[in-house]
Amino acid sequence: MEAATPPLHDYLRDGIAAADLPDLHPLLAARDLLRAFSTLFHGAEENVMVRLLVLRAIGERGQAPDWTPQELRDQFAYLDAVKFDTVLARLRENGLLGWEAQSQRYRISPVGRQALAAIGMLLQFNREGDELAYVTAQLAAGQSMGRVGADDLQHLLSRLNELREDFDQAVLSGSEHRIQRAADTLQSVWQWVEKGTALIRDIAAEADLDAATHRVAQQIGRAQSALLRQASVFQRALNQLDRHRVHLGATGLSSSDVTRFLRTQDIDALAALADDVLARTLMPALVLAPIALDVAEYELVEREREESEHIGLPPAQAAPHDVVAPSVQNEYAHAEHWLQQLSALQEDAPLADWVPQDSFALSAYRLSLLGLIGDAGAENRNGVSASLAQLSLHWQVETELESVQRAGVAAMSRGRLQPLAADKSSDTKTSVKTGSGKPTVAKPMPRKTKTRKSSQA
């Protein structure tokens, strides 16, 4: 069972009435005609085909438009009787077929006749490119009856602009295939563009034409002129491609012919063409005399010279431990970690508690970064070094050494890290260093040296 169709106001937002929408007025006024199309095209494709078949066959008998039930059964004897009666009942109930009670005959209703006429014209323009012909024919019919409005002209303007955009994209692509296909499309619609030009000229010449319709007619005229100029654009693009086309010897074939042939082949045919082609490519080692001479010189002279030279690697040595600076790839990572720790500092802290970490090399690296705090040239830099220079800290060291005994550091200069907020007497970010010299990380802890047997590489 089909679900109930919600009323029209259910599709509208709260506070909006159907009568407030100007675009909806023509549709509401043509409910009967739209209901006829809904009857014809509702349901599966097979049902639609049978309804159109019956309605068109009934409407084709112009000399005797009335049909008796027996004549209909004889005409559609190839259809199932029960299903044929169902189709007739649906067309009759929805106003497409009329029933004359006095004469006991069927006749197509005026609404059904309108639907048949529209479908008949649509079927006449069923080939590719005929959509422009259909729109132009509709305008010509309306113009002859004096019923052409801006809405009717908008369909033609939209189609012309679509064609112009497709043609421009084909030229910009530089593809010969797309340009040739676009040129063929233009050739197929050429006669309709010319007829549309004459039609628009007649419409624009009408004295009682309203301003909106006249404006759209002018836009259509400009679009048609652009399409008429497109033929020369295609010809120039094809001539340019022809100058770059590669001809295959004296065979008369070109690269375009090969491309066109390959486009007509399916995947299996293309795979068959490539079988055993790449595997049989020749790869000669020696072709030219100079190349042969160079190879011979290397084999006879240079190879012997290389073998006589000592090219062995030096003896293997044990790699040092904890005496090198952090690697380049980890350099900024350690600096960023040190910056995070310093930024979180809220009160005075001894250098011996904060600087030593992991190894002697890393501890010395962390201590050297403290020299950036308060650097006046930081405003010209960016990154970690600039952030360190802008920290609200200052630090001081003394001449005495303080025992550490961890992280590879035996002792270091005594000192403290102080946030500026904790030091009321300081109004600058410049580091304060006391003592007679630079802070020193002294006396690295002795490490055990492992004896590694040397090996000749």
Short mmCIF file of C-alpha atoms in Angstrom, two decimals, residues 50-241:
data_model
loop_
_atom_site.label_atom_id
_atom_site.label_comp_id
_atom_site.label_asym_id
_atom_site.label_seq_id
_atom_site.Cartn_x
_atom_site.Cartn_y
_atom_site.Cartn_z
CA VAL A 50 1.38 0.88 -21.16
CA ARG A 51 -0.61 4.02 -20.19
CA LEU A 52 1.13 6.11 -22.85
CA LEU A 53 0.63 3.34 -25.42
CA VAL A 54 -3.12 3.21 -24.76
CA LEU A 55 -3.63 6.98 -24.62
CA ARG A 56 -1.61 7.68 -27.79
CA ALA A 57 -3.38 4.94 -29.75
CA ILE A 58 -6.77 6.33 -28.72
CA GLY A 59 -5.76 9.87 -29.66
CA GLU A 60 -4.34 8.95 -33.11
CA ARG A 61 -7.76 8.25 -34.62
CA GLY A 62 -8.68 11.78 -35.58
CA GLN A 63 -11.45 10.92 -38.04
CA ALA A 64 -13.41 9.05 -35.36
CA PRO A 65 -12.32 10.25 -31.90
CA ASP A 66 -15.02 8.28 -30.04
CA TRP A 67 -14.36 4.63 -29.09
CA THR A 68 -16.78 1.97 -27.98
CA PRO A 69 -15.61 -0.54 -25.37
CA GLN A 70 -15.64 -3.30 -27.97
CA GLU A 71 -13.49 -1.25 -30.37
CA LEU A 72 -10.98 -0.67 -27.59
CA ARG A 73 -10.86 -4.39 -26.77
CA ASP A 74 -10.31 -5.19 -30.44
CA GLN A 75 -7.64 -2.51 -30.80
CA PHE A 76 -5.70 -3.71 -27.74
CA ALA A 77 -6.31 -7.42 -28.08
CA TYR A 78 -2.57 -8.00 -27.47
CA LEU A 79 -2.90 -6.71 -23.88
CA ASP A 80 -4.11 -8.73 -20.92
CA ALA A 81 -7.84 -8.04 -20.52
CA VAL A 82 -7.76 -7.51 -16.73
CA LYS A 83 -4.74 -5.20 -16.83
CA PHE A 84 -6.16 -3.32 -19.82
CA ASP A 85 -9.37 -2.65 -17.89
CA THR A 86 -7.25 -1.37 -14.98
CA VAL A 87 -5.41 1.06 -17.27
CA LEU A 88 -8.68 2.34 -18.76
CA ALA A 89 -10.16 2.82 -15.30
CA ARG A 90 -7.11 4.78 -14.10
CA LEU A 91 -7.13 7.07 -17.16
CA ARG A 92 -10.87 7.62 -16.77
CA GLU A 93 -10.78 8.28 -13.01
CA ASN A 94 -8.02 10.88 -13.34
CA GLY A 95 -9.67 12.85 -16.13
CA LEU A 96 -7.56 11.76 -19.11
CA LEU A 97 -10.40 9.80 -20.71
CA GLY A 98 -14.00 10.92 -20.81
CA TRP A 99 -17.06 8.62 -20.83
CA GLU A 100 -20.21 9.61 -22.66
CA ALA A 101 -23.06 7.92 -20.86
CA GLN A 102 -25.59 8.53 -23.66
CA SER A 103 -23.49 7.16 -26.50
CA GLN A 104 -21.61 4.66 -24.33
CA ARG A 105 -18.28 5.74 -25.85
CA TYR A 106 -14.84 6.81 -24.65
CA ARG A 107 -13.22 10.08 -25.73
CA ILE A 108 -9.95 11.77 -24.76
CA SER A 109 -10.57 14.73 -22.48
CA PRO A 110 -9.19 18.24 -23.27
CA VAL A 111 -6.56 17.82 -20.54
CA GLY A 112 -5.56 14.45 -21.99
CA ARG A 113 -5.32 16.03 -25.45
CA GLN A 114 -2.94 18.70 -24.08
CA ALA A 115 -0.78 16.07 -22.43
CA LEU A 116 -0.65 14.04 -25.67
CA ALA A 117 0.35 17.11 -27.70
CA ALA A 118 3.18 17.96 -25.30
CA ILE A 119 4.46 14.37 -25.25
CA GLY A 120 4.19 14.10 -29.04
CA MET A 121 6.37 17.18 -29.57
CA LEU A 122 8.87 15.94 -26.98
CA LEU A 123 9.21 12.61 -28.79
CA GLN A 124 9.93 14.38 -32.06
CA PHE A 125 13.09 15.90 -30.52
CA ASN A 126 14.57 12.77 -29.00
CA ARG A 127 18.03 12.81 -30.60
CA GLU A 128 21.22 14.20 -29.07
CA GLY A 129 21.36 17.96 -29.44
CA ASP A 130 17.62 18.25 -30.04
CA GLU A 131 16.98 19.76 -26.62
CA LEU A 132 17.83 23.17 -28.12
CA ALA A 133 15.48 22.42 -31.02
CA TYR A 134 12.65 21.55 -28.61
CA VAL A 135 13.07 24.76 -26.60
CA THR A 136 13.24 26.82 -29.80
CA ALA A 137 10.12 25.13 -31.18
CA GLN A 138 8.24 25.85 -27.97
CA LEU A 139 9.21 29.52 -28.19
CA ALA A 140 8.22 29.68 -31.85
CA ALA A 141 4.81 28.25 -31.01
CA GLY A 142 4.34 30.70 -28.18
CA GLN A 143 5.49 33.64 -30.31
CA SER A 144 3.03 32.77 -33.06
CA MET A 145 0.23 32.74 -30.49
CA GLY A 146 1.46 35.93 -28.79
CA ARG A 147 2.27 34.15 -25.52
CA VAL A 148 6.00 34.53 -24.89
CA GLY A 149 7.24 35.67 -21.49
CA ALA A 150 10.56 36.12 -19.73
CA ASP A 151 10.23 32.70 -18.07
CA ASP A 152 9.93 30.98 -21.45
CA LEU A 153 13.01 32.78 -22.78
CA GLN A 154 15.07 31.86 -19.71
CA HIS A 155 15.09 28.19 -20.79
CA LEU A 156 16.66 29.08 -24.13
CA LEU A 157 19.18 31.44 -22.49
CA SER A 158 20.22 28.79 -19.98
CA ARG A 159 20.80 26.18 -22.69
CA LEU A 160 22.82 28.60 -24.84
CA ASN A 161 25.03 29.53 -21.88
CA GLU A 162 25.55 25.85 -21.06
CA LEU A 163 26.68 25.14 -24.62
CA ARG A 164 29.03 28.12 -24.64
CA GLU A 165 30.61 27.02 -21.34
CA ASP A 166 31.10 23.46 -22.64
CA PHE A 167 32.69 24.77 -25.85
CA ASP A 168 35.06 27.07 -23.95
CA GLN A 169 36.14 24.22 -21.67
CA ALA A 170 36.81 22.00 -24.69
CA VAL A 171 39.11 24.63 -26.23
CA LEU A 172 40.93 25.23 -22.94
CA SER A 173 41.53 21.49 -22.47
CA GLY A 174 43.67 21.34 -25.62
CA SER A 175 42.31 17.85 -26.34
CA GLU A 176 41.72 17.20 -30.02
CA HIS A 177 39.06 14.63 -29.14
CA ARG A 178 37.07 17.08 -26.98
CA ILE A 179 37.44 19.94 -29.45
CA GLN A 180 36.29 17.76 -32.35
CA ARG A 181 33.32 16.47 -30.36
CA ALA A 182 32.37 20.04 -29.37
CA ALA A 183 32.65 21.13 -33.03
CA ASP A 184 30.32 18.29 -34.04
CA THR A 185 27.84 19.34 -31.35
CA LEU A 186 27.93 22.92 -32.62
CA GLN A 187 27.32 21.69 -36.16
CA SER A 188 24.30 19.67 -35.02
CA VAL A 189 22.67 22.66 -33.28
CA TRP A 190 23.76 25.22 -35.88
CA GLN A 191 20.42 25.35 -37.71
CA TRP A 192 18.53 25.76 -34.45
CA VAL A 193 20.82 28.59 -33.36
CA GLU A 194 20.11 30.36 -36.66
CA LYS A 195 16.36 29.79 -36.31
CA GLY A 196 16.52 30.99 -32.74
CA THR A 197 18.33 34.14 -33.89
CA ALA A 198 15.54 34.96 -36.33
CA LEU A 199 12.92 34.17 -33.68
CA ILE A 200 14.55 36.42 -31.07
CA ARG A 201 14.81 39.21 -33.64
CA ASP A 202 11.04 39.02 -34.19
CA ILE A 203 10.28 38.87 -30.48
CA ALA A 204 12.52 41.84 -29.66
CA ALA A 205 10.87 43.88 -32.43
CA GLU A 206 7.41 43.64 -30.85
CA ALA A 207 6.26 47.02 -29.61
CA ASP A 208 4.20 45.76 -26.65
CA LEU A 209 7.00 43.60 -25.22
CA ASP A 210 7.55 44.17 -21.50
CA ALA A 211 10.95 45.30 -20.17
CA ALA A 212 11.89 42.00 -18.49
CA THR A 213 11.18 39.94 -21.61
CA HIS A 214 13.05 42.44 -23.81
CA ARG A 215 16.09 42.29 -21.52
CA VAL A 216 16.21 38.47 -21.64
CA ALA A 217 15.82 38.58 -25.44
CA GLN A 218 18.86 40.83 -25.68
CA GLN A 219 20.88 38.42 -23.50
CA ILE A 220 19.85 35.55 -25.77
CA GLY A 221 21.00 37.50 -28.81
CA ARG A 222 24.45 38.04 -27.28
CA ALA A 223 24.72 34.35 -26.36
CA GLN A 224 23.75 33.32 -29.91
CA SER A 225 26.39 35.66 -31.37
CA ALA A 226 29.01 34.08 -29.12
CA LEU A 227 28.04 30.61 -30.35
CA LEU A 228 28.23 31.72 -33.98
CA ARG A 229 31.80 32.95 -33.38
CA GLN A 230 32.70 29.65 -31.75
CA ALA A 231 33.11 27.90 -35.12
CA SER A 232 36.17 29.98 -35.98
CA VAL A 233 37.61 29.34 -32.52
CA PHE A 234 37.31 25.59 -33.06
CA GLN A 235 38.92 25.84 -36.47
CA ARG A 236 41.91 27.77 -35.10
CA ALA A 237 42.33 25.25 -32.28
CA LEU A 238 42.20 22.31 -34.71
CA ASN A 239 44.72 24.02 -37.02
CA GLN A 240 47.06 24.53 -34.06
CA LEU A 241 46.79 20.85 -33.14
#
